[in-house]
């Protein structure tokens, strides 16, 4: 095969030989040698502008100097001791910092984990323990991770659950509102009401409200295509939960830590959730996650119900503290909001030139650009999305697709305006190539990707 990079091809083949297929999401043959800020360098020294941010796990940029220095300093002292048994000053300091970032103004606590998956699953445990109820309501299109509870709560890809059942019992899924695919003549209010009625339907037919522990929501759905729901809808569901003693839990693993132009994505919707899960960018992709919530809720589980040998490890805690420092000191939340408006305008300019761009969903440096065969029918065009990300890769951009036909735009928040301009210049060329049918996918990539 000829995928642009002979050494990368060889190394990817070796990786496929040794790594389980389930852990490989193949978009194109890229083997990363080094990275800094928003620039990634491969094993043949080709440089790429990173518009993926390592799966939204590098909000403060690759190898951020402050994070690297914090890691080295902590490693020089000691690498770790199980913080569940004997804690340390770094993990204690991070716990106080995260508790202050939790929703609500009362006494909040933190439960450490090692991945977004265990954090979202942790919210299920805490919700069931606190309420004494068993049912969990989640959403179609959701992605919450791949441990058993997290994968049960998710519903974005049938291959994720094929062959591994039975899954966690008493998890119910309801549809998530998508304003791009509204019915003809519907207003945003109409969409909110229609989907709220769909949300209530299980409670009116087979789901006892008094046995429901929590509703788990990505305030902005990530892997479904960066879907932003109507604010009114989120508030209706939130109010319903609190009227019936149901906890409202938010998954901020993908969308939090400044990604959407606010520190947490739920802050766009005027609510205060009961539980929050964070991870990914929290420690620059090192194995760190956390569940945040009130002391009353988080103390409903007793010793060992949610604890991990590496949870709160001081090395990753040092990285997380440095990450939070960088977000604050460099005002990255505000930068994300401002640059997000700029990026949306650049995508709108592309949409004026290229009819395949059907919808542009953007909050902060966080976008889903939906490609369609026809703007009238809005029929998804996964082939166009595959060709765009492949040609972009050839021209020096890392970008992937979601839900088949949606381009994922989540660069490190530290990306410069000059880098953004260069990226959009390249994307203009890419869409021009697509329009003139100049992109031929390698056979190996025709059906690959998320």
Short mmCIF file of C-alpha atoms in Angstrom, two decimals:
data_model
loop_
_atom_site.label_atom_id
_atom_site.label_comp_id
_atom_site.label_asym_id
_atom_site.label_seq_id
_atom_site.Cartn_x
_atom_site.Cartn_y
_atom_site.Cartn_z
CA UNK A 1 0.00 0.00 0.00
CA UNK A 2 1.11 3.60 -0.45
CA UNK A 3 -0.20 5.81 2.33
CA UNK A 4 2.38 8.59 2.01
CA UNK A 5 4.81 7.38 4.67
CA UNK A 6 6.90 4.21 4.17
CA UNK A 7 8.34 4.14 7.68
CA UNK A 8 4.93 4.91 9.14
CA UNK A 9 3.43 2.08 7.06
CA UNK A 10 5.97 -0.39 8.41
CA UNK A 11 5.43 0.67 12.01
CA UNK A 12 1.64 0.64 11.70
CA UNK A 13 1.80 -2.89 10.26
CA UNK A 14 3.92 -3.96 13.22
CA UNK A 15 1.42 -2.34 15.58
CA UNK A 16 -1.47 -4.22 13.94
CA UNK A 17 0.50 -7.43 14.34
CA UNK A 18 0.83 -6.97 18.11
CA UNK A 19 -2.14 -4.89 19.29
CA UNK A 20 -5.70 -6.20 19.59
CA UNK A 21 -7.95 -5.02 16.77
CA UNK A 22 -10.48 -3.55 19.18
CA UNK A 23 -7.90 -0.95 20.27
CA UNK A 24 -7.18 0.32 16.76
CA UNK A 25 -9.27 3.01 15.07
CA UNK A 26 -7.55 3.38 11.73
CA UNK A 27 -7.89 6.66 9.87
CA UNK A 28 -4.50 6.79 8.14
CA UNK A 29 -0.94 5.75 8.83
CA UNK A 30 0.43 8.35 11.22
CA UNK A 31 3.12 7.40 13.73
CA UNK A 32 3.88 10.32 16.05
CA UNK A 33 7.50 10.94 16.99
CA UNK A 34 7.08 14.21 18.87
CA UNK A 35 4.62 17.04 19.46
CA UNK A 36 4.58 20.55 20.87
CA UNK A 37 1.66 22.94 21.20
CA UNK A 38 -0.60 22.33 18.20
CA UNK A 39 2.09 20.80 15.99
CA UNK A 40 2.70 17.05 15.66
CA UNK A 41 5.78 15.55 13.98
CA UNK A 42 5.78 12.03 12.55
CA UNK A 43 8.59 9.48 12.34
CA UNK A 44 9.72 10.88 8.98
CA UNK A 45 9.82 14.44 10.38
CA UNK A 46 6.72 15.66 8.56
CA UNK A 47 4.83 18.27 10.59
CA UNK A 48 1.06 18.46 10.99
CA UNK A 49 -1.32 21.05 12.42
CA UNK A 50 -3.33 19.12 15.00
CA UNK A 51 -7.06 19.84 14.74
CA UNK A 52 -7.92 16.82 16.89
CA UNK A 53 -5.99 17.62 20.07
CA UNK A 54 -5.39 13.92 20.72
CA UNK A 55 -9.10 13.22 21.06
CA UNK A 56 -9.70 16.50 22.96
CA UNK A 57 -7.13 15.38 25.55
CA UNK A 58 -4.55 18.11 24.91
CA UNK A 59 -6.39 21.34 25.69
CA UNK A 60 -3.21 23.02 26.96
CA UNK A 61 -1.18 21.71 24.02
CA UNK A 62 1.25 18.87 23.48
CA UNK A 63 4.22 18.77 25.86
CA UNK A 64 3.24 22.01 27.52
CA UNK A 65 6.46 23.21 29.23
CA UNK A 66 4.74 23.89 32.56
CA UNK A 67 3.20 20.41 32.60
CA UNK A 68 6.49 18.75 31.63
CA UNK A 69 8.32 20.63 34.40
CA UNK A 70 5.69 19.59 36.96
CA UNK A 71 6.00 15.96 35.90
CA UNK A 72 9.80 15.98 36.17
CA UNK A 73 9.69 17.66 39.56
CA UNK A 74 7.25 15.09 40.96
CA UNK A 75 9.10 12.13 39.42
CA UNK A 76 12.29 13.30 41.09
CA UNK A 77 10.53 13.13 44.46
CA UNK A 78 8.62 9.86 44.02
CA UNK A 79 6.51 8.24 41.31
CA UNK A 80 3.69 7.04 43.46
CA UNK A 81 2.14 5.22 46.36
CA UNK A 82 -1.46 4.02 46.40
CA UNK A 83 -3.28 7.21 47.42
CA UNK A 84 -6.17 5.13 48.74
CA UNK A 85 -3.87 3.88 51.48
CA UNK A 86 -1.43 6.73 52.04
CA UNK A 87 -1.91 10.08 50.37
CA UNK A 88 0.63 12.75 49.42
CA UNK A 89 0.79 16.57 49.24
CA UNK A 90 0.33 16.74 45.44
CA UNK A 91 -2.84 14.64 45.40
CA UNK A 92 -4.22 16.52 48.40
CA UNK A 93 -3.65 19.85 46.65
CA UNK A 94 -5.37 18.63 43.48
CA UNK A 95 -8.33 17.33 45.48
CA UNK A 96 -8.92 20.79 46.95
CA UNK A 97 -8.53 22.42 43.54
CA UNK A 98 -11.02 20.09 41.85
CA UNK A 99 -13.53 20.28 44.70
CA UNK A 100 -13.57 24.05 44.19
CA UNK A 101 -14.41 23.47 40.51
CA UNK A 102 -17.32 21.14 41.25
CA UNK A 103 -20.88 22.33 40.57
CA UNK A 104 -22.66 24.01 43.44
CA UNK A 105 -21.49 26.17 46.32
CA UNK A 106 -21.63 23.68 49.19
CA UNK A 107 -19.09 21.21 50.54
CA UNK A 108 -17.92 19.31 47.47
CA UNK A 109 -15.67 16.28 47.19
CA UNK A 110 -13.67 14.42 44.55
CA UNK A 111 -13.29 10.75 43.70
CA UNK A 112 -10.18 9.95 41.64
CA UNK A 113 -10.05 7.49 38.77
CA UNK A 114 -7.78 6.71 35.85
CA UNK A 115 -9.98 7.15 32.76
CA UNK A 116 -13.11 8.87 31.56
CA UNK A 117 -14.77 5.46 31.37
CA UNK A 118 -14.40 4.72 35.08
CA UNK A 119 -15.51 8.27 35.94
CA UNK A 120 -18.78 7.99 34.04
CA UNK A 121 -19.30 4.53 35.48
CA UNK A 122 -18.53 6.01 38.88
CA UNK A 123 -21.42 8.43 38.49
CA UNK A 124 -23.73 5.44 38.08
CA UNK A 125 -22.40 3.94 41.32
CA UNK A 126 -22.73 7.17 43.28
CA UNK A 127 -26.21 7.89 41.93
CA UNK A 128 -27.49 4.43 42.81
CA UNK A 129 -25.89 4.50 46.24
CA UNK A 130 -27.14 7.97 47.14
CA UNK A 131 -30.71 7.58 45.90
CA UNK A 132 -31.22 3.89 46.68
CA UNK A 133 -32.66 3.60 43.17
CA UNK A 134 -31.44 1.46 40.28
CA UNK A 135 -32.52 2.92 36.92
CA UNK A 136 -30.22 5.12 34.85
CA UNK A 137 -31.47 7.21 31.92
CA UNK A 138 -28.97 8.02 29.19
CA UNK A 139 -29.13 9.09 25.56
CA UNK A 140 -29.06 7.62 22.10
CA UNK A 141 -25.86 8.78 20.44
CA UNK A 142 -24.02 9.09 23.75
CA UNK A 143 -20.43 8.02 24.28
CA UNK A 144 -19.38 7.48 27.90
CA UNK A 145 -16.46 5.06 27.59
CA UNK A 146 -15.81 1.33 27.35
CA UNK A 147 -15.97 -0.20 30.83
CA UNK A 148 -19.19 -2.17 31.31
CA UNK A 149 -21.27 0.53 32.97
CA UNK A 150 -19.94 3.26 30.68
CA UNK A 151 -20.45 1.23 27.52
CA UNK A 152 -23.99 0.37 28.60
CA UNK A 153 -24.81 4.03 29.15
CA UNK A 154 -23.41 4.90 25.73
CA UNK A 155 -25.27 4.29 22.49
CA UNK A 156 -23.30 5.56 19.50
CA UNK A 157 -21.94 2.44 17.79
CA UNK A 158 -23.43 -1.05 17.76
CA UNK A 159 -19.96 -2.59 17.31
CA UNK A 160 -19.05 -1.36 20.79
CA UNK A 161 -21.54 -3.75 22.41
CA UNK A 162 -21.57 -6.61 19.92
CA UNK A 163 -20.61 -9.99 21.46
CA UNK A 164 -20.09 -8.69 25.02
CA UNK A 165 -23.59 -8.87 26.53
CA UNK A 166 -25.35 -9.00 28.87
CA UNK A 167 -24.72 -5.38 29.73
CA UNK A 168 -25.53 -3.45 32.89
CA UNK A 169 -29.22 -3.85 33.78
CA UNK A 170 -31.73 -1.02 34.25
CA UNK A 171 -30.25 1.47 31.78
CA UNK A 172 -32.76 3.24 29.53
CA UNK A 173 -31.91 5.36 26.48
CA UNK A 174 -33.93 8.29 25.15
CA UNK A 175 -33.39 10.34 21.95
CA UNK A 176 -31.13 13.41 21.97
CA UNK A 177 -32.34 16.56 20.17
CA UNK A 178 -30.54 17.54 16.97
CA UNK A 179 -31.52 20.98 15.68
CA UNK A 180 -30.03 20.34 12.23
CA UNK A 181 -32.42 17.45 11.66
CA UNK A 182 -35.57 19.13 12.92
CA UNK A 183 -38.92 18.62 11.21
CA UNK A 184 -39.97 21.12 8.51
CA UNK A 185 -41.21 24.34 10.09
CA UNK A 186 -40.12 23.43 13.60
CA UNK A 187 -38.70 26.16 15.82
CA UNK A 188 -36.02 25.49 18.41
CA UNK A 189 -38.79 25.60 21.04
CA UNK A 190 -40.78 23.01 19.09
CA UNK A 191 -37.75 20.71 19.01
CA UNK A 192 -37.21 21.13 22.75
CA UNK A 193 -40.81 20.23 23.51
CA UNK A 194 -40.92 17.27 21.10
CA UNK A 195 -37.81 15.72 22.57
CA UNK A 196 -38.86 16.47 26.14
CA UNK A 197 -42.07 14.58 25.45
CA UNK A 198 -39.96 11.70 24.13
CA UNK A 199 -37.84 11.90 27.30
CA UNK A 200 -40.97 11.60 29.47
CA UNK A 201 -42.48 8.70 27.49
CA UNK A 202 -40.62 5.91 29.34
CA UNK A 203 -41.77 7.36 32.67
CA UNK A 204 -45.35 7.29 31.40
CA UNK A 205 -45.22 3.75 30.09
CA UNK A 206 -42.73 1.42 31.81
CA UNK A 207 -40.09 3.30 33.89
CA UNK A 208 -41.02 4.05 37.54
CA UNK A 209 -39.87 7.58 38.26
CA UNK A 210 -39.37 6.76 41.94
CA UNK A 211 -36.90 4.00 40.98
CA UNK A 212 -34.76 6.23 38.74
CA UNK A 213 -31.39 7.21 40.17
CA UNK A 214 -30.03 9.64 37.60
CA UNK A 215 -30.11 11.05 34.13
CA UNK A 216 -26.65 11.01 32.57
CA UNK A 217 -26.00 13.50 29.78
CA UNK A 218 -23.20 14.88 27.69
CA UNK A 219 -24.41 18.50 27.65
CA UNK A 220 -22.93 18.58 24.14
CA UNK A 221 -22.76 15.16 22.56
CA UNK A 222 -19.24 14.46 21.31
CA UNK A 223 -18.93 11.29 19.27
CA UNK A 224 -22.44 11.69 17.87
CA UNK A 225 -21.08 14.68 15.94
CA UNK A 226 -20.77 17.63 18.38
CA UNK A 227 -24.54 17.93 18.82
CA UNK A 228 -25.65 21.03 20.76
CA UNK A 229 -29.17 20.65 22.22
CA UNK A 230 -31.63 23.49 22.81
CA UNK A 231 -31.01 25.19 26.15
CA UNK A 232 -34.72 24.93 26.91
CA UNK A 233 -34.62 21.16 26.50
CA UNK A 234 -31.73 20.72 28.94
CA UNK A 235 -33.50 22.90 31.49
CA UNK A 236 -36.76 20.96 31.12
CA UNK A 237 -34.99 17.66 31.76
CA UNK A 238 -33.00 19.15 34.63
CA UNK A 239 -36.14 20.51 36.30
CA UNK A 240 -37.95 17.19 35.81
CA UNK A 241 -35.10 15.41 37.56
CA UNK A 242 -35.14 17.69 40.56
CA UNK A 243 -38.93 17.53 40.84
CA UNK A 244 -38.69 13.74 41.17
CA UNK A 245 -35.55 13.26 43.25
CA UNK A 246 -33.48 12.12 40.26
CA UNK A 247 -29.84 13.19 40.12
CA UNK A 248 -28.59 15.03 37.04
CA UNK A 249 -25.11 13.82 36.04
CA UNK A 250 -22.96 15.37 33.31
CA UNK A 251 -20.13 13.79 31.34
CA UNK A 252 -17.55 16.54 30.77
CA UNK A 253 -14.72 14.19 29.78
CA UNK A 254 -14.68 15.38 26.17
CA UNK A 255 -16.27 18.83 26.42
CA UNK A 256 -14.90 20.20 29.70
CA UNK A 257 -11.85 22.20 30.80
CA UNK A 258 -12.44 25.16 28.48
CA UNK A 259 -13.14 23.21 25.31
CA UNK A 260 -16.49 24.94 24.60
CA UNK A 261 -15.53 28.48 25.60
CA UNK A 262 -16.70 27.93 29.18
CA UNK A 263 -14.85 25.93 31.79
CA UNK A 264 -17.55 23.23 31.79
CA UNK A 265 -19.94 22.75 28.90
CA UNK A 266 -22.98 22.52 31.23
CA UNK A 267 -22.47 26.23 31.98
CA UNK A 268 -23.98 27.06 28.57
CA UNK A 269 -27.34 25.76 29.77
CA UNK A 270 -28.04 27.54 33.06
CA UNK A 271 -28.07 24.44 35.27
CA UNK A 272 -26.12 23.10 38.26
CA UNK A 273 -25.66 19.33 37.94
CA UNK A 274 -25.36 16.98 40.90
CA UNK A 275 -22.47 14.91 39.54
CA UNK A 276 -19.73 15.63 37.02
CA UNK A 277 -17.15 13.38 35.37
CA UNK A 278 -13.91 14.75 33.95
CA UNK A 279 -10.80 13.23 32.37
CA UNK A 280 -8.90 13.38 29.05
CA UNK A 281 -7.34 16.88 29.14
CA UNK A 282 -7.35 16.96 32.95
CA UNK A 283 -3.77 15.65 33.03
CA UNK A 284 -2.81 16.01 29.36
CA UNK A 285 -3.99 12.48 28.49
CA UNK A 286 -2.15 10.86 31.37
CA UNK A 287 -4.36 8.36 33.26
CA UNK A 288 -6.36 10.73 35.47
CA UNK A 289 -10.10 11.20 35.87
CA UNK A 290 -12.38 12.44 38.61
CA UNK A 291 -15.98 12.42 39.71
CA UNK A 292 -17.02 15.71 41.32
CA UNK A 293 -20.08 16.25 43.47
CA UNK A 294 -21.40 17.17 46.90
CA UNK A 295 -19.87 15.52 49.94
CA UNK A 296 -23.29 14.06 50.76
CA UNK A 297 -23.48 12.24 47.42
CA UNK A 298 -19.84 11.18 47.19
CA UNK A 299 -19.83 9.85 50.76
CA UNK A 300 -22.79 7.57 49.99
CA UNK A 301 -20.30 4.89 48.86
CA UNK A 302 -18.16 3.35 51.55
CA UNK A 303 -14.56 2.19 51.48
CA UNK A 304 -13.38 0.35 48.34
CA UNK A 305 -16.56 0.74 46.27
CA UNK A 306 -14.82 3.19 43.94
CA UNK A 307 -11.05 3.21 44.38
CA UNK A 308 -8.07 2.47 42.12
CA UNK A 309 -4.43 1.67 42.81
CA UNK A 310 -3.35 4.50 40.50
CA UNK A 311 -6.25 6.85 41.24
CA UNK A 312 -4.85 10.21 42.36
CA UNK A 313 -1.29 9.16 41.56
CA UNK A 314 1.00 12.10 42.44
CA UNK A 315 2.71 12.22 39.03
CA UNK A 316 -0.55 12.61 37.13
CA UNK A 317 -1.88 14.86 39.89
CA UNK A 318 1.12 17.14 39.31
CA UNK A 319 0.28 17.20 35.61
CA UNK A 320 -3.35 18.04 36.39
CA UNK A 321 -2.38 20.89 38.72
CA UNK A 322 -0.08 22.32 36.06
CA UNK A 323 -2.82 21.91 33.45
CA UNK A 324 -5.27 23.88 35.59
CA UNK A 325 -2.61 26.55 36.11
CA UNK A 326 -2.04 26.90 32.36
CA UNK A 327 -5.79 27.13 31.63
CA UNK A 328 -6.08 29.93 34.20
CA UNK A 329 -2.83 31.82 33.55
CA UNK A 330 -3.18 31.79 29.74
CA UNK A 331 -6.92 32.53 29.92
CA UNK A 332 -7.60 29.56 27.63
CA UNK A 333 -11.33 29.47 28.35
CA UNK A 334 -11.73 32.99 26.95
CA UNK A 335 -9.30 32.25 24.12
CA UNK A 336 -11.34 29.19 23.18
CA UNK A 337 -14.54 31.27 23.06
CA UNK A 338 -12.96 33.99 20.89
CA UNK A 339 -11.11 31.62 18.58
CA UNK A 340 -14.23 29.48 18.28
CA UNK A 341 -16.17 32.43 16.86
CA UNK A 342 -13.30 33.06 14.43
CA UNK A 343 -13.11 29.41 13.38
CA UNK A 344 -16.86 29.23 12.82
CA UNK A 345 -16.65 32.22 10.45
CA UNK A 346 -13.89 30.46 8.50
CA UNK A 347 -16.00 27.33 8.17
CA UNK A 348 -18.95 29.47 7.06
CA UNK A 349 -16.75 30.96 4.32
CA UNK A 350 -15.95 27.43 3.18
CA UNK A 351 -19.67 26.58 3.27
CA UNK A 352 -20.36 29.52 0.96
CA UNK A 353 -18.02 27.91 -1.59
CA UNK A 354 -18.72 24.21 -1.10
CA UNK A 355 -22.24 22.78 -1.01
CA UNK A 356 -21.19 19.57 0.73
CA UNK A 357 -20.94 21.45 4.04
CA UNK A 358 -24.42 21.07 5.50
CA UNK A 359 -24.13 22.20 9.11
CA UNK A 360 -21.51 23.91 11.29
CA UNK A 361 -21.94 23.31 15.02
CA UNK A 362 -19.46 25.28 17.08
CA UNK A 363 -19.04 26.39 20.69
CA UNK A 364 -15.50 27.44 21.51
CA UNK A 365 -12.76 25.54 19.70
CA UNK A 366 -15.17 22.65 19.51
CA UNK A 367 -16.88 21.94 16.23
CA UNK A 368 -18.78 19.37 14.25
CA UNK A 369 -18.91 20.09 10.51
CA UNK A 370 -21.50 17.86 8.90
CA UNK A 371 -20.95 16.85 5.28
CA UNK A 372 -24.00 15.98 3.19
CA UNK A 373 -24.72 14.85 -0.35
CA UNK A 374 -27.44 17.44 -0.71
CA UNK A 375 -28.35 20.38 1.52
CA UNK A 376 -32.02 19.91 0.71
CA UNK A 377 -32.23 16.27 1.76
CA UNK A 378 -29.38 16.53 4.33
CA UNK A 379 -28.37 12.99 3.41
CA UNK A 380 -25.08 12.21 5.21
CA UNK A 381 -21.99 11.82 3.04
CA UNK A 382 -19.49 9.59 4.89
CA UNK A 383 -17.45 9.10 1.70
CA UNK A 384 -16.84 12.85 1.44
CA UNK A 385 -15.80 13.01 5.10
CA UNK A 386 -13.35 10.14 4.64
CA UNK A 387 -11.82 11.80 1.60
CA UNK A 388 -11.53 15.18 3.32
CA UNK A 389 -9.68 13.87 6.37
CA UNK A 390 -7.38 11.75 4.19
CA UNK A 391 -6.46 14.61 1.86
CA UNK A 392 -6.05 16.90 4.88
CA UNK A 393 -3.61 14.36 6.32
CA UNK A 394 -1.69 14.33 3.05
CA UNK A 395 -1.47 18.13 3.18
CA UNK A 396 -0.37 18.34 6.82
CA UNK A 397 -3.50 18.44 8.98
CA UNK A 398 -4.70 15.94 11.58
CA UNK A 399 -8.47 15.78 11.51
CA UNK A 400 -10.87 12.85 11.88
CA UNK A 401 -14.58 12.22 11.47
CA UNK A 402 -17.41 11.40 13.84
CA UNK A 403 -20.61 9.48 13.23
CA UNK A 404 -19.51 8.72 9.67
CA UNK A 405 -19.96 12.13 8.05
CA UNK A 406 -19.02 14.80 10.62
CA UNK A 407 -15.58 16.45 10.65
CA UNK A 408 -14.23 16.75 14.19
CA UNK A 409 -12.64 20.10 15.02
CA UNK A 410 -11.02 20.11 18.48
CA UNK A 411 -7.51 21.60 18.26
CA UNK A 412 -5.44 22.31 21.36
CA UNK A 413 -6.74 25.52 22.89
CA UNK A 414 -3.25 27.00 22.58
CA UNK A 415 -3.35 26.88 18.77
CA UNK A 416 -2.23 30.21 17.31
CA UNK A 417 -4.24 32.36 14.94
CA UNK A 418 -1.49 31.88 12.36
CA UNK A 419 -1.85 28.10 12.67
CA UNK A 420 -5.61 28.35 12.35
CA UNK A 421 -5.30 30.49 9.22
CA UNK A 422 -2.89 28.00 7.67
CA UNK A 423 -5.23 25.13 8.53
CA UNK A 424 -8.19 26.85 6.83
CA UNK A 425 -6.06 27.65 3.80
CA UNK A 426 -5.27 23.94 3.52
CA UNK A 427 -8.90 22.94 4.10
CA UNK A 428 -9.96 25.24 1.27
CA UNK A 429 -7.59 23.32 -1.02
CA UNK A 430 -8.92 20.02 0.32
CA UNK A 431 -12.56 20.89 -0.36
CA UNK A 432 -11.59 22.12 -3.81
CA UNK A 433 -9.99 18.74 -4.47
CA UNK A 434 -13.13 17.02 -3.21
CA UNK A 435 -15.40 19.14 -5.41
CA UNK A 436 -13.33 18.27 -8.49
CA UNK A 437 -13.12 14.55 -7.60
CA UNK A 438 -9.35 14.59 -7.20
CA UNK A 439 -9.22 12.47 -4.04
CA UNK A 440 -8.83 8.70 -4.25
CA UNK A 441 -8.97 6.81 -0.99
CA UNK A 442 -6.66 3.83 -0.50
CA UNK A 443 -8.74 0.65 -0.40
CA UNK A 444 -7.69 0.07 3.19
CA UNK A 445 -9.32 3.33 4.30
CA UNK A 446 -12.65 3.13 2.49
CA UNK A 447 -14.53 1.73 5.48
CA UNK A 448 -12.26 2.68 8.35
CA UNK A 449 -12.56 5.11 11.21
CA UNK A 450 -15.08 5.92 13.90
#
